[in-house]
Coordinates of C-alpha atoms in Angstrom, one line a residue:
X1 CA -25.3 27.2 9.4
X2 CA -21.8 27.5 11.0
X3 CA -19.2 26.4 8.5
X4 CA -16.3 27.0 10.9
X5 CA -16.9 23.6 12.5
X6 CA -16.9 21.7 9.3
X7 CA -13.7 20.0 8.0
X8 CA -13.5 20.6 4.3
X9 CA -9.9 19.3 4.1
X10 CA -6.7 21.0 3.2
X11 CA -6.1 22.5 -0.2
X12 CA -2.7 22.9 -1.7
X13 CA -2.1 26.4 -0.5
X14 CA -2.9 25.3 3.1
X15 CA 0.2 23.1 3.3
X16 CA 3.5 24.4 4.6
X17 CA 7.0 22.8 4.6
X18 CA 7.7 21.3 8.0
X19 CA 4.0 21.3 9.0
X20 CA 3.1 18.3 11.3
X21 CA -0.4 16.9 11.0
X22 CA -1.6 14.7 13.9
X23 CA -4.4 12.6 12.5
X24 CA -7.7 11.9 14.4
X25 CA -9.3 8.7 15.5
X26 CA -6.8 6.1 16.8
X27 CA -7.9 2.6 15.7
X28 CA -7.7 -0.6 17.7
X29 CA -7.3 -3.5 15.3
X30 CA -9.4 -6.6 16.1
X31 CA -9.9 -10.1 14.6
X32 CA -13.0 -8.6 13.0
X33 CA -10.9 -6.4 10.7
X34 CA -8.8 -9.5 9.9
X35 CA -11.8 -11.6 9.0
X36 CA -13.2 -8.8 6.8
X37 CA -9.9 -8.2 5.1
X38 CA -9.7 -12.0 4.3
X39 CA -13.3 -11.8 2.9
X40 CA -12.3 -8.9 0.7
X41 CA -9.0 -10.1 -0.8
X42 CA -8.5 -13.8 0.0
X43 CA -4.9 -13.6 1.4
X44 CA -3.7 -17.1 2.3
X45 CA -0.3 -16.7 3.8
X46 CA 0.0 -19.2 6.7
X47 CA 1.8 -16.9 9.1
X48 CA -1.1 -14.3 9.1
X49 CA -3.8 -17.0 8.8
X50 CA -2.9 -19.3 11.7
X51 CA -2.1 -18.4 15.3
X52 CA -0.8 -21.9 15.8
X53 CA 1.5 -21.7 12.7
X54 CA 2.8 -18.2 13.7
X55 CA 3.5 -19.2 17.3
X56 CA 5.3 -22.4 16.2
X57 CA 7.9 -20.3 14.3
X58 CA 8.3 -17.6 16.9
X59 CA 5.6 -15.0 16.7
X60 CA 3.6 -13.9 19.7
X61 CA 0.5 -14.8 17.7
X62 CA -0.7 -14.4 14.1
X63 CA 0.3 -10.8 13.0
X64 CA -2.0 -8.5 11.2
X65 CA -1.5 -8.6 7.4
X66 CA 1.1 -5.9 6.5
X67 CA -1.2 -4.3 3.9
X68 CA -4.1 -4.0 6.3
X69 CA -1.8 -2.1 8.7
X70 CA -0.9 0.2 5.8
X71 CA -4.5 0.8 4.9
X72 CA -5.5 1.6 8.4
X73 CA -2.6 4.1 8.9
X74 CA -3.2 5.7 5.5
X75 CA -6.9 6.0 6.1
X76 CA -6.2 8.2 9.1
X77 CA -4.3 10.6 6.9
X78 CA -7.0 11.2 4.3
X79 CA -9.0 14.0 6.0
X80 CA -5.9 16.1 6.5
X81 CA -3.7 15.1 3.5
X82 CA -5.8 13.9 0.6
X83 CA -9.5 14.8 1.1
X84 CA -9.1 17.2 -1.8
X85 CA -6.7 15.1 -3.9
X86 CA -7.3 14.2 -7.5
X87 CA -4.8 11.4 -7.5
X88 CA -2.4 9.5 -5.3
X89 CA 0.9 9.6 -7.2
X90 CA 3.4 7.4 -5.5
X91 CA 5.2 5.9 -2.5
X92 CA 8.8 5.7 -1.4
X93 CA 11.0 4.7 1.6
X94 CA 8.2 2.6 2.9
X95 CA 9.2 0.4 5.9
X96 CA 7.3 -2.0 8.2
X97 CA 9.2 -1.7 11.5
X98 CA 7.3 -3.8 14.1
X99 CA 4.6 -6.5 14.0
X100 CA 1.0 -5.5 14.8
X101 CA -1.3 -7.9 16.6
X102 CA -5.0 -8.0 17.3
X103 CA -5.6 -5.6 20.2
X104 CA -3.0 -3.1 19.2
X105 CA -4.1 0.5 18.7
X106 CA -2.7 2.5 15.7
X107 CA -2.4 6.2 15.3
X108 CA -0.7 8.3 12.7
X109 CA 1.1 11.7 12.1
X110 CA 2.3 13.2 8.9
X111 CA 5.0 15.8 8.2
X112 CA 4.9 17.9 5.0
X113 CA 8.3 17.4 3.3
X114 CA 7.7 18.8 -0.1
X115 CA 5.4 21.0 -2.2
X116 CA 5.3 21.7 -5.9
X117 CA 2.6 23.8 -7.6
X118 CA 1.6 22.5 -11.1
X119 CA 1.8 24.7 -14.1
X120 CA -2.0 24.9 -14.4
X121 CA -2.0 26.8 -11.1
X122 CA -5.1 24.7 -10.2
X123 CA -3.3 21.8 -8.4
X124 CA -0.1 21.0 -6.8
X125 CA 1.8 18.0 -5.5
X126 CA 2.1 17.5 -1.7
X127 CA 4.8 15.2 -0.3
X128 CA 4.3 13.8 3.2
X129 CA 6.2 11.5 5.6
X130 CA 3.7 9.5 7.5
X131 CA 4.5 7.5 10.7
X132 CA 2.2 5.0 12.3
X133 CA 2.7 4.0 15.9
X134 CA 1.1 1.5 18.3
X135 CA -0.2 2.2 21.8
X136 CA 3.3 1.9 23.3
X137 CA 4.7 4.6 21.0
X138 CA 6.6 2.1 18.8
X139 CA 6.8 3.0 15.1
X140 CA 5.2 0.2 13.2
X141 CA 5.2 1.8 9.7
X142 CA 6.9 4.8 8.1
X143 CA 6.5 5.9 4.5
X144 CA 6.6 8.9 2.1
X145 CA 3.8 9.5 -0.4
X146 CA 2.9 12.2 -2.7
X147 CA -0.6 13.3 -3.9
X148 CA -2.0 15.8 -6.4
X149 CA -4.2 18.2 -4.4
X150 CA -6.6 20.9 -5.7
X151 CA -6.1 24.6 -4.9
X152 CA -8.9 26.4 -3.3
X153 CA -8.0 29.6 -5.2
X154 CA -6.0 29.4 -8.5
X155 CA -4.4 32.8 -7.8
X156 CA -3.4 32.0 -4.2
X157 CA 0.3 32.6 -3.6
X158 CA 2.4 29.6 -2.7
X159 CA 5.9 29.1 -1.3
X160 CA 8.9 27.9 -3.2
X161 CA 9.0 24.5 -4.8
X162 CA 10.6 21.8 -2.6
X163 CA 10.9 18.3 -3.9
X164 CA 12.3 15.9 -1.3
X165 CA 15.3 13.7 -2.1
X166 CA 13.9 10.3 -1.4
X167 CA 15.9 7.0 -1.6
X168 CA 15.4 4.9 -4.7
X169 CA 15.4 1.8 -2.6
X170 CA 15.3 0.6 1.1
X171 CA 18.7 -1.0 2.0
X172 CA 18.8 -4.7 3.1
X173 CA 20.1 -3.6 6.5
X174 CA 16.7 -2.0 7.2
X175 CA 14.7 -5.1 6.3
X176 CA 13.1 -7.7 8.6
X177 CA 12.7 -5.5 11.6
X178 CA 9.0 -6.6 12.0
X179 CA 10.0 -10.3 12.0
X180 CA 11.0 -12.0 15.2
X181 CA 13.8 -14.6 15.2
X182 CA 12.2 -17.6 13.4
X183 CA 12.4 -21.3 14.2
X184 CA 12.7 -22.3 10.5
X185 CA 12.8 -26.0 11.4
X186 CA 9.2 -25.6 12.7
X187 CA 8.1 -23.9 9.5
X188 CA 5.7 -26.5 7.9
X189 CA 6.1 -26.1 4.1
X190 CA 3.1 -28.4 3.4
X191 CA 0.8 -26.2 5.6
X192 CA 2.2 -23.1 4.0
X193 CA 1.5 -24.4 0.6
X194 CA 4.9 -24.4 -1.1
X195 CA 8.3 -26.1 -0.7
X196 CA 10.2 -23.0 -2.1
X197 CA 12.3 -20.9 0.3
X198 CA 14.6 -17.9 -0.4
X199 CA 17.3 -20.0 -2.1
X200 CA 14.9 -21.4 -4.6
X201 CA 14.2 -18.1 -6.4
X202 CA 16.5 -16.5 -9.0
X203 CA 17.0 -12.9 -10.1
X204 CA 15.2 -12.3 -13.4
X205 CA 12.6 -15.0 -12.7
X206 CA 9.0 -14.1 -13.7
X207 CA 5.9 -15.6 -12.2
X208 CA 2.4 -15.5 -13.6
X209 CA 0.1 -15.7 -10.7
X210 CA -2.6 -17.0 -13.0
X211 CA -5.7 -16.3 -10.9
X212 CA -7.9 -13.3 -11.4
X213 CA -10.4 -11.5 -9.2
X214 CA -13.2 -9.2 -10.3
X215 CA -13.8 -6.1 -8.3
X216 CA -17.4 -5.5 -7.3
X217 CA -18.8 -2.1 -6.4
X218 CA -19.9 -3.3 -3.0
X219 CA -16.5 -4.7 -2.2
X220 CA -14.4 -1.6 -2.9
X221 CA -16.9 0.6 -1.1
X222 CA -16.8 -1.7 1.9
X223 CA -13.0 -1.7 1.9
X224 CA -12.8 2.0 1.7
X225 CA -15.1 2.4 4.7
X226 CA -13.2 -0.3 6.6
X227 CA -10.1 1.9 6.4
X228 CA -12.1 5.0 7.3
X229 CA -10.9 6.5 4.0
X230 CA -13.4 9.3 3.2
X231 CA -11.8 10.6 0.0
X232 CA -14.7 11.7 -2.2
X233 CA -13.3 10.1 -5.3
X234 CA -13.8 6.6 -3.8
X235 CA -17.2 6.7 -2.1
X236 CA -19.3 9.6 -3.3
X237 CA -21.0 8.8 -6.6
X238 CA -23.0 12.1 -6.5
X239 CA -19.7 14.0 -6.4
X240 CA -17.9 11.8 -8.9
X241 CA -20.8 11.8 -11.4
X242 CA -19.8 15.4 -12.1
X243 CA -16.1 14.6 -12.3
X244 CA -13.7 13.6 -15.1
X245 CA -14.7 9.9 -15.1
X246 CA -18.4 10.2 -14.1
X247 CA -18.0 7.4 -11.6
X248 CA -16.1 6.4 -8.5
X249 CA -12.4 5.5 -8.8
X250 CA -11.4 2.4 -6.9
X251 CA -8.9 3.2 -4.1
X252 CA -5.4 2.3 -5.3
X253 CA -4.6 0.5 -2.1
X254 CA -7.5 -1.9 -3.0
X255 CA -5.6 -2.8 -6.1
X256 CA -2.4 -3.3 -4.2
X257 CA -4.1 -5.7 -1.7
X258 CA -5.8 -7.7 -4.5
X259 CA -2.5 -8.1 -6.4
X260 CA -0.6 -9.0 -3.3
X261 CA -3.2 -11.7 -2.4
X262 CA -3.1 -13.0 -6.0
X263 CA 0.7 -13.3 -5.7
X264 CA 0.3 -16.1 -3.2
X265 CA 0.2 -18.5 -6.1
X266 CA 3.9 -18.8 -6.7
X267 CA 5.1 -16.9 -3.7
X268 CA 3.4 -18.9 -0.9
X269 CA 6.2 -18.6 1.6
X270 CA 6.8 -14.9 0.9
X271 CA 4.7 -14.0 3.9
X272 CA 6.0 -10.5 4.9
X273 CA 6.1 -7.2 3.0
X274 CA 9.1 -5.6 4.6
X275 CA 9.5 -2.4 2.6
X276 CA 8.2 -0.7 -0.6
X277 CA 10.8 1.0 -2.7
X278 CA 8.4 2.8 -5.0
X279 CA 5.2 2.3 -6.8
X280 CA 2.9 3.8 -9.4
X281 CA -0.9 3.6 -10.0
X282 CA -0.5 3.5 -13.7
X283 CA -4.2 3.6 -14.7
X284 CA -7.5 4.0 -12.8
X285 CA -9.7 1.0 -12.0
X286 CA -13.5 0.9 -11.9
X287 CA -15.9 -1.7 -10.6
X288 CA -16.4 -4.6 -12.9
X289 CA -12.8 -5.0 -13.9
X290 CA -10.9 -8.2 -13.3
X291 CA -7.4 -8.0 -11.8
X292 CA -4.6 -10.3 -12.8
X293 CA -1.0 -10.1 -11.5
X294 CA 2.6 -11.2 -12.2
X295 CA 5.9 -10.8 -10.3
X296 CA 9.5 -10.5 -11.3
X297 CA 12.4 -11.2 -8.9
X298 CA 14.6 -8.0 -9.3
X299 CA 17.1 -8.8 -6.6
X300 CA 17.9 -11.1 -3.7
X301 CA 19.6 -10.0 -0.5
X302 CA 20.9 -11.5 2.8
X303 CA 19.8 -9.5 5.8
X304 CA 22.7 -8.5 8.1
X305 CA 22.6 -10.5 11.3
X306 CA 19.8 -12.8 10.1
X307 CA 20.3 -16.4 9.0
X308 CA 16.7 -17.4 9.4
X309 CA 15.2 -15.1 6.7
X310 CA 16.3 -13.6 3.4
X311 CA 14.8 -10.9 1.2
X312 CA 13.5 -10.8 -2.4
X313 CA 13.1 -7.5 -4.2
X314 CA 10.0 -8.0 -6.3
X315 CA 8.2 -6.2 -9.0
X316 CA 4.5 -6.7 -8.7
X317 CA 2.4 -5.7 -11.7
X318 CA -1.4 -5.8 -11.8
X319 CA -3.5 -5.7 -15.0
X320 CA -7.1 -5.2 -15.7
X321 CA -9.0 -7.7 -17.8
X322 CA -5.7 -9.1 -19.2
X323 CA -4.2 -12.4 -18.0
X324 CA -0.5 -12.2 -17.3
X325 CA 1.0 -15.2 -19.2
X326 CA 2.9 -12.7 -21.4
X327 CA 3.8 -10.4 -18.5
X328 CA 2.1 -7.2 -19.7
X329 CA 4.0 -3.9 -18.8
X330 CA 4.8 -1.7 -21.7
X331 CA 3.5 -1.6 -25.3
X332 CA 5.6 -1.6 -28.4
X333 CA 5.7 2.2 -28.3
X334 CA 7.4 2.0 -24.9
X335 CA 4.4 3.5 -23.1
X336 CA 2.6 1.6 -20.3
X337 CA 0.2 -1.0 -21.5
X338 CA -3.3 0.5 -21.0
X339 CA -4.3 -2.7 -19.2
X340 CA -1.6 -2.1 -16.5
X341 CA -3.0 -0.8 -13.2
X342 CA -0.1 -1.1 -10.8
X343 CA 3.7 -1.3 -10.9
X344 CA 5.0 -1.9 -7.4
X345 CA 8.7 -2.4 -6.4
X346 CA 9.0 -4.0 -2.9
X347 CA 11.2 -6.1 -0.6
X348 CA 9.6 -9.2 0.9
X349 CA 10.9 -11.6 3.4
X350 CA 10.7 -15.4 3.5
X351 CA 12.5 -18.3 5.3
X352 CA 16.0 -19.4 4.3

């Protein structure tokens, strides 16, 4: 058998600073993906759910859900960046820069911006900047992420450590670029499900989203395939039965989408994720767990040049098998509550 034609993915020692990876298989997004995404997560934001609603306020048509755009772009990167990863560690400087509509085609490239070998010499952390573009060459999404990747050979030499200096937060001047000028007068609060706009939220306010969703094995497997994410840890039970947990780990993005969908209850008009400042997958999730979520308003900001929309900086926390009336985050010892799955810091946009 010829192994030279088989893609086994990159190991840590294969990455070089400045290396540009052009990812295969551009993806045309259709209403089929939108329907399946709705079936998987139950997002209910009116702007993404209704063409008539979206057009009334100034969109070309109902845009694709921001997190679906993210998943499709990230999925392209897996064969080149994280096929041999043990864990996805975090995100930063994550910006949605243009709306995506059904019929648009997305492709992705990544540039290696950092490398750090771990002390065990068996793994290392790879930092990449990924850019997703549409068929017109317009950047729709840009983000940095870092993953822990296995080495092929523990004794293989590696270059010097480079840890990129990433911003701690996206500035308000960079927000709202994927939102057209809105006709706020045409925004129907009753149809959207809430009377609360930007001015009705206060810094420090915490919201228990109340609802919970149980993750089924079939759902997370279907989602991973929808995004063409072929990371072994998510879909290969034969491989994972021999691993540290003995079973498949649910893709962290699946948790993000479930928590974001749950956040509708209390943030009904917060229809657009504009940027992600940072995030951590605190603990792994496996099928059978039930996800709950809560949010805290960390900050509010006016967007320069925009009087139609404002931004909320939100902390979104997801927990497993633990309702969020008491806003779980850290235990009495200061360490993360073992029930916490996700701690995400993001900017979202809503009407003023």
